[in-house]
Short mmCIF file of N, CA, C and O in Angstrom, two decimals:
data_model
loop_
_atom_site.label_atom_id
_atom_site.label_comp_id
_atom_site.label_asym_id
_atom_site.label_seq_id
_atom_site.Cartn_x
_atom_site.Cartn_y
_atom_site.Cartn_z
N MET K 1 -3.77 -46.93 -12.17
CA MET K 1 -4.22 -46.12 -13.04
C MET K 1 -2.79 -45.62 -14.00
O MET K 1 -1.78 -45.47 -13.61
N PRO K 2 -3.21 -45.70 -15.29
CA PRO K 2 -2.19 -45.42 -16.32
C PRO K 2 -1.62 -43.96 -16.12
O PRO K 2 -2.45 -43.11 -15.74
N PRO K 3 -0.64 -43.70 -16.40
CA PRO K 3 0.20 -42.38 -16.29
C PRO K 3 -0.79 -41.27 -17.09
O PRO K 3 -0.59 -40.11 -16.67
N ASP K 4 -1.29 -41.70 -18.13
CA ASP K 4 -2.21 -40.61 -19.08
C ASP K 4 -3.12 -40.17 -18.30
O ASP K 4 -3.61 -39.00 -18.19
N THR K 5 -3.94 -41.01 -17.57
CA THR K 5 -5.01 -40.61 -16.82
C THR K 5 -4.72 -39.72 -15.54
O THR K 5 -5.14 -38.54 -15.37
N LEU K 6 -3.64 -39.93 -15.07
CA LEU K 6 -2.90 -39.08 -13.97
C LEU K 6 -2.66 -37.71 -14.56
O LEU K 6 -2.96 -36.77 -13.78
N ASN K 7 -1.93 -37.67 -15.74
CA ASN K 7 -1.57 -36.47 -16.41
C ASN K 7 -3.02 -35.55 -16.68
O ASN K 7 -2.95 -34.35 -16.51
N GLN K 8 -4.05 -36.16 -17.11
CA GLN K 8 -5.16 -35.72 -17.59
C GLN K 8 -6.05 -35.23 -16.34
O GLN K 8 -6.48 -34.07 -16.41
N GLU K 9 -5.93 -35.89 -15.17
CA GLU K 9 -6.57 -35.49 -13.90
C GLU K 9 -5.80 -34.30 -13.47
O GLU K 9 -6.42 -33.22 -13.03
N ALA K 10 -4.49 -34.16 -13.56
CA ALA K 10 -3.71 -33.11 -13.09
C ALA K 10 -4.04 -31.95 -13.98
O ALA K 10 -4.11 -30.78 -13.44
N LEU K 11 -4.00 -32.06 -15.10
CA LEU K 11 -4.45 -31.07 -16.16
C LEU K 11 -5.69 -30.39 -15.91
O LEU K 11 -5.77 -29.04 -15.84
N GLN K 12 -6.86 -31.19 -15.57
CA GLN K 12 -8.09 -30.82 -15.39
C GLN K 12 -8.12 -29.97 -14.02
O GLN K 12 -8.81 -29.04 -13.81
N ASN K 13 -7.29 -30.57 -13.10
CA ASN K 13 -7.34 -29.86 -11.69
C ASN K 13 -6.62 -28.38 -12.16
O ASN K 13 -7.15 -27.44 -11.38
N ALA K 14 -5.58 -28.40 -12.74
CA ALA K 14 -5.07 -27.08 -13.02
C ALA K 14 -6.00 -26.17 -13.81
O ALA K 14 -5.79 -25.07 -13.42
N HIS K 15 -6.84 -26.54 -14.68
CA HIS K 15 -7.67 -25.68 -15.29
C HIS K 15 -8.68 -25.18 -14.33
O HIS K 15 -9.03 -23.95 -14.51
N ILE K 16 -9.03 -26.07 -13.57
CA ILE K 16 -10.11 -25.57 -12.49
C ILE K 16 -9.55 -24.69 -11.64
O ILE K 16 -10.06 -23.53 -11.44
N GLN K 17 -8.33 -24.86 -11.21
CA GLN K 17 -7.53 -23.90 -10.15
C GLN K 17 -7.30 -22.58 -11.02
O GLN K 17 -7.46 -21.54 -10.43
N ILE K 18 -6.96 -22.66 -12.34
CA ILE K 18 -6.72 -21.45 -13.04
C ILE K 18 -8.02 -20.60 -13.16
O ILE K 18 -8.19 -19.24 -13.01
N ALA K 19 -9.30 -21.31 -13.52
CA ALA K 19 -10.51 -20.64 -13.53
C ALA K 19 -10.88 -20.07 -12.23
O ALA K 19 -11.33 -18.85 -12.21
N VAL K 20 -10.63 -20.64 -10.94
CA VAL K 20 -11.03 -20.06 -9.91
C VAL K 20 -10.07 -18.67 -9.68
O VAL K 20 -10.75 -17.84 -9.28
N LEU K 21 -8.78 -18.82 -9.99
CA LEU K 21 -8.14 -17.80 -9.86
C LEU K 21 -8.32 -16.45 -10.73
O LEU K 21 -8.43 -15.44 -10.22
N GLU K 22 -8.65 -16.89 -11.97
CA GLU K 22 -9.20 -15.91 -12.89
C GLU K 22 -10.39 -15.20 -12.31
O GLU K 22 -10.60 -14.00 -12.49
N THR K 23 -11.49 -15.99 -11.77
CA THR K 23 -12.57 -15.32 -11.29
C THR K 23 -12.33 -14.34 -9.95
O THR K 23 -12.86 -13.19 -9.80
N LYS K 24 -11.31 -14.97 -9.23
CA LYS K 24 -10.86 -13.97 -8.04
C LYS K 24 -10.21 -12.73 -8.57
O LYS K 24 -10.53 -11.58 -7.85
N VAL K 25 -9.43 -12.82 -9.50
CA VAL K 25 -8.69 -11.67 -10.09
C VAL K 25 -9.85 -10.68 -10.76
O VAL K 25 -9.76 -9.30 -10.33
N GLU K 26 -10.72 -11.19 -11.34
CA GLU K 26 -11.73 -10.30 -12.11
C GLU K 26 -12.61 -9.51 -10.77
O GLU K 26 -12.77 -8.42 -10.93
N ALA K 27 -13.00 -10.28 -9.71
CA ALA K 27 -13.63 -9.70 -8.50
C ALA K 27 -12.77 -8.70 -7.98
O ALA K 27 -13.27 -7.57 -7.53
N GLN K 28 -11.46 -8.90 -7.79
CA GLN K 28 -10.51 -7.93 -7.17
C GLN K 28 -10.46 -6.63 -7.96
O GLN K 28 -10.43 -5.53 -7.59
N GLY K 29 -10.38 -6.92 -9.37
CA GLY K 29 -10.52 -5.79 -10.30
C GLY K 29 -11.57 -4.95 -10.15
O GLY K 29 -11.64 -3.71 -9.93
N ARG K 30 -12.80 -5.65 -9.81
CA ARG K 30 -13.88 -4.57 -9.85
C ARG K 30 -13.89 -3.91 -8.40
O ARG K 30 -14.32 -2.79 -8.39
N GLU K 31 -13.34 -4.52 -7.38
CA GLU K 31 -13.33 -4.02 -5.98
C GLU K 31 -12.36 -2.68 -6.15
O GLU K 31 -12.56 -1.65 -5.44
N ILE K 32 -11.21 -2.88 -6.81
CA ILE K 32 -10.25 -1.73 -7.04
C ILE K 32 -10.89 -0.75 -7.73
O ILE K 32 -10.77 0.39 -7.36
N GLY K 33 -11.51 -1.00 -8.82
CA GLY K 33 -12.27 0.13 -9.60
C GLY K 33 -13.35 0.74 -8.61
O GLY K 33 -13.29 2.18 -8.63
N GLU K 34 -14.00 -0.03 -7.78
CA GLU K 34 -15.04 0.61 -6.88
C GLU K 34 -14.30 1.80 -5.84
O GLU K 34 -14.64 2.72 -5.53
N LEU K 35 -13.10 1.24 -5.35
CA LEU K 35 -12.40 1.97 -4.46
C LEU K 35 -11.73 3.14 -4.96
O LEU K 35 -11.85 4.22 -4.38
N LYS K 36 -11.29 3.15 -6.22
CA LYS K 36 -10.72 4.22 -6.96
C LYS K 36 -11.86 5.45 -7.15
O LYS K 36 -11.68 6.67 -7.01
N ALA K 37 -13.01 4.88 -7.34
CA ALA K 37 -14.11 5.88 -7.59
C ALA K 37 -14.55 6.42 -6.10
O ALA K 37 -14.80 7.52 -6.22
N MET K 38 -14.52 5.51 -4.97
CA MET K 38 -14.84 6.19 -3.96
C MET K 38 -13.82 7.26 -3.34
O MET K 38 -13.92 8.26 -2.85
N ILE K 39 -12.45 6.78 -3.64
CA ILE K 39 -11.31 7.88 -3.49
C ILE K 39 -11.42 9.15 -4.23
O ILE K 39 -11.24 10.15 -3.66
N ALA K 40 -11.97 9.03 -5.36
CA ALA K 40 -11.89 10.27 -6.35
C ALA K 40 -13.22 11.19 -5.69
O ALA K 40 -12.91 12.46 -5.61
N THR K 41 -14.25 10.48 -5.42
CA THR K 41 -15.27 11.32 -4.57
C THR K 41 -14.66 11.88 -3.45
O THR K 41 -15.15 12.99 -3.05
N LEU K 42 -14.04 11.05 -2.46
CA LEU K 42 -13.54 11.77 -1.25
C LEU K 42 -12.41 12.88 -1.55
O LEU K 42 -12.48 13.93 -0.78
N GLY K 43 -11.75 12.65 -2.56
CA GLY K 43 -10.80 13.87 -2.91
C GLY K 43 -11.51 14.99 -3.22
O GLY K 43 -11.06 16.18 -2.86
N VAL K 44 -12.79 14.97 -3.91
CA VAL K 44 -13.47 16.26 -4.25
C VAL K 44 -14.09 16.84 -3.10
O VAL K 44 -14.00 18.00 -2.68
N LYS K 45 -14.51 15.91 -2.07
CA LYS K 45 -15.15 16.41 -0.74
C LYS K 45 -13.99 17.08 -0.04
O LYS K 45 -14.30 17.96 0.77
N LEU K 46 -12.88 16.41 0.04
CA LEU K 46 -11.74 17.08 0.86
C LEU K 46 -11.23 18.29 0.12
O LEU K 46 -10.98 19.30 1.08
N ASP K 47 -11.25 18.39 -1.05
CA ASP K 47 -10.98 19.72 -1.74
C ASP K 47 -12.01 20.86 -1.29
O ASP K 47 -11.61 22.07 -0.90
N ALA K 48 -13.32 20.56 -1.11
CA ALA K 48 -14.34 21.51 -0.65
C ALA K 48 -14.10 21.87 0.84
O ALA K 48 -14.37 22.98 0.83
N VAL K 49 -13.79 20.87 1.52
CA VAL K 49 -13.45 21.25 2.87
C VAL K 49 -12.23 22.16 3.10
O VAL K 49 -12.24 23.00 4.01
N ALA K 50 -11.30 21.89 2.39
CA ALA K 50 -10.09 22.70 2.42
C ALA K 50 -10.31 24.18 1.93
O ALA K 50 -9.94 25.18 2.44
N ASN K 51 -11.24 24.25 0.88
CA ASN K 51 -11.61 25.58 0.70
C ASN K 51 -12.43 26.38 1.43
O ASN K 51 -12.37 27.54 1.74
N THR K 52 -13.17 25.68 2.35
CA THR K 52 -14.16 26.38 3.27
C THR K 52 -13.23 26.82 4.34
O THR K 52 -13.35 27.81 4.96
N LEU K 53 -12.22 25.89 4.90
CA LEU K 53 -11.26 26.22 5.86
C LEU K 53 -10.37 27.48 5.30
O LEU K 53 -10.26 28.37 6.30
N THR K 54 -10.22 27.51 4.21
CA THR K 54 -9.31 28.61 3.69
C THR K 54 -10.17 29.81 3.62
O THR K 54 -9.51 31.03 4.05
N GLU K 55 -11.22 29.70 3.36
CA GLU K 55 -12.15 31.00 3.44
C GLU K 55 -12.56 31.39 4.69
O GLU K 55 -12.76 32.63 5.17
N ALA K 56 -12.63 30.54 5.79
CA ALA K 56 -12.77 30.77 7.21
C ALA K 56 -11.68 31.44 7.90
O ALA K 56 -11.88 31.93 9.05
N ARG K 57 -10.39 31.33 7.34
CA ARG K 57 -9.28 31.81 8.18
C ARG K 57 -9.53 33.22 8.61
O ARG K 57 -9.34 33.54 9.67
N GLY K 58 -9.74 34.11 7.74
CA GLY K 58 -9.92 35.68 8.11
C GLY K 58 -11.18 35.74 8.82
O GLY K 58 -11.18 36.75 9.84
N GLY K 59 -12.14 35.00 8.84
CA GLY K 59 -13.39 35.19 9.86
C GLY K 59 -13.09 35.03 11.30
O GLY K 59 -13.55 35.62 12.20
N TRP K 60 -12.25 33.84 11.50
CA TRP K 60 -11.85 33.72 13.02
C TRP K 60 -11.04 34.73 13.40
O TRP K 60 -11.01 34.90 14.70
N LYS K 61 -10.01 35.24 12.51
CA LYS K 61 -9.15 36.19 13.15
C LYS K 61 -9.87 37.56 13.48
O LYS K 61 -9.85 38.17 14.50
N LEU K 62 -11.01 37.71 12.64
CA LEU K 62 -11.83 38.93 13.06
C LEU K 62 -12.56 38.81 14.27
O LEU K 62 -12.76 39.66 15.07
N MET K 63 -13.13 37.65 14.42
CA MET K 63 -13.74 37.35 15.68
C MET K 63 -12.87 37.30 17.06
O MET K 63 -13.25 37.82 17.98
N MET K 64 -11.48 36.70 16.65
CA MET K 64 -10.82 37.04 17.77
C MET K 64 -10.33 38.50 18.20
O MET K 64 -10.38 38.81 19.28
N LEU K 65 -10.27 39.23 17.13
CA LEU K 65 -9.93 40.65 17.31
C LEU K 65 -11.10 41.41 18.06
O LEU K 65 -10.98 42.18 18.98
N LEU K 66 -12.45 41.02 17.60
CA LEU K 66 -13.60 41.78 18.32
C LEU K 66 -13.75 41.18 19.95
O LEU K 66 -13.93 42.06 20.72
N GLY K 67 -13.25 39.79 20.05
CA GLY K 67 -13.35 39.34 21.20
C GLY K 67 -12.43 39.86 22.32
O GLY K 67 -12.59 40.27 23.44
N GLY K 68 -11.26 40.29 21.74
CA GLY K 68 -10.06 40.82 22.40
C GLY K 68 -10.40 42.26 22.77
O GLY K 68 -10.01 42.72 23.87
N GLY K 69 -10.95 42.81 21.73
CA GLY K 69 -11.27 44.27 22.01
C GLY K 69 -12.50 44.53 22.93
O GLY K 69 -12.41 45.40 23.86
N ALA K 70 -13.31 43.49 22.93
CA ALA K 70 -14.64 43.59 23.88
C ALA K 70 -13.98 43.35 25.28
O ALA K 70 -14.37 43.97 26.21
N ALA K 71 -12.93 42.42 25.49
CA ALA K 71 -12.66 42.31 26.73
C ALA K 71 -11.74 43.36 27.37
O ALA K 71 -11.95 43.71 28.55
N THR K 72 -11.00 43.97 26.47
CA THR K 72 -10.21 45.16 26.73
C THR K 72 -11.08 46.18 27.20
O THR K 72 -10.90 46.74 28.28
N PHE K 73 -12.07 46.48 26.39
CA PHE K 73 -12.99 47.60 26.77
C PHE K 73 -13.85 47.22 28.15
O PHE K 73 -13.82 48.22 28.93
N GLY K 74 -14.03 46.05 28.35
CA GLY K 74 -14.69 45.61 29.59
C GLY K 74 -13.85 45.86 30.85
O GLY K 74 -14.26 46.20 31.77
N SER K 75 -12.43 45.39 30.78
CA SER K 75 -11.48 45.76 31.60
C SER K 75 -11.37 47.24 32.02
O SER K 75 -11.17 47.48 33.20
N VAL K 76 -11.27 48.06 30.97
CA VAL K 76 -11.11 49.52 31.20
C VAL K 76 -12.25 49.92 31.81
O VAL K 76 -12.23 50.76 32.87
N ILE K 77 -13.48 49.58 31.74
CA ILE K 77 -14.67 49.93 32.34
C ILE K 77 -14.66 49.63 33.75
O ILE K 77 -14.93 50.36 34.61
N THR K 78 -14.32 48.33 33.83
CA THR K 78 -14.07 47.84 35.41
C THR K 78 -13.17 48.70 36.31
O THR K 78 -13.42 48.96 37.14
N TRP K 79 -11.94 48.89 35.52
CA TRP K 79 -10.96 49.61 36.28
C TRP K 79 -11.48 50.93 36.54
O TRP K 79 -11.22 51.46 37.71
N VAL K 80 -11.92 51.78 35.57
CA VAL K 80 -12.40 52.90 35.95
C VAL K 80 -13.52 52.98 36.94
O VAL K 80 -13.38 53.90 37.77
N ALA K 81 -14.48 52.05 36.90
CA ALA K 81 -15.69 52.11 37.94
C ALA K 81 -14.92 51.67 39.25
O ALA K 81 -15.48 52.33 40.32
N THR K 82 -13.99 50.81 39.39
CA THR K 82 -13.32 50.60 40.69
C THR K 82 -12.60 51.70 41.21
O THR K 82 -12.71 52.11 42.39
N HIS K 83 -11.85 52.51 40.54
CA HIS K 83 -11.15 53.74 40.82
C HIS K 83 -12.06 54.86 41.24
O HIS K 83 -11.72 55.57 42.34
N LEU K 84 -13.17 54.86 40.46
CA LEU K 84 -14.04 55.97 40.85
C LEU K 84 -14.74 55.75 42.38
O LEU K 84 -15.15 56.57 43.15
N SER K 85 -15.18 54.45 42.38
CA SER K 85 -15.63 54.20 43.79
C SER K 85 -14.73 54.21 44.87
O SER K 85 -15.31 54.57 46.05
N THR K 86 -13.60 54.14 44.90
CA THR K 86 -12.68 54.08 46.08
C THR K 86 -12.06 55.62 46.15
O THR K 86 -11.75 55.94 47.37
N LYS K 87 -12.06 56.40 44.99
CA LYS K 87 -11.93 57.89 45.41
C LYS K 87 -12.73 58.64 46.31
O LYS K 87 -12.49 59.51 46.98
N GLY K 88 -14.15 58.21 46.25
CA GLY K 88 -15.11 58.71 46.97
C GLY K 88 -15.13 58.40 48.42
O GLY K 88 -15.95 58.97 49.49
N ALA K 89 -14.56 57.15 48.82
CA ALA K 89 -14.23 56.70 50.22
C ALA K 89 -13.44 57.33 51.02
O ALA K 89 -12.35 57.98 50.52
N PRO K 90 -13.69 57.56 52.31
CA PRO K 90 -12.65 58.24 53.28
C PRO K 90 -11.44 57.55 53.67
O PRO K 90 -11.07 56.68 53.60
#
């Protein structure tokens, strides 16, 4: 084969490889765009979750306060009932 034919074949192979690489880069660009859109959507959802948790902070504190108060009241009632029942015994 003459050297010109080898050069032309190498050039054609290079063009084909470049076209394949360009196609792959375009596909990756589209995938990156889709991922950015998904991340933006998740960011909005995470902000909503964070806001909900911020609003719920005071609520759980109130529930813990009420639960602690109820437990204390129940303990006092039990203590009083126990002491009243033992005072009547001989």
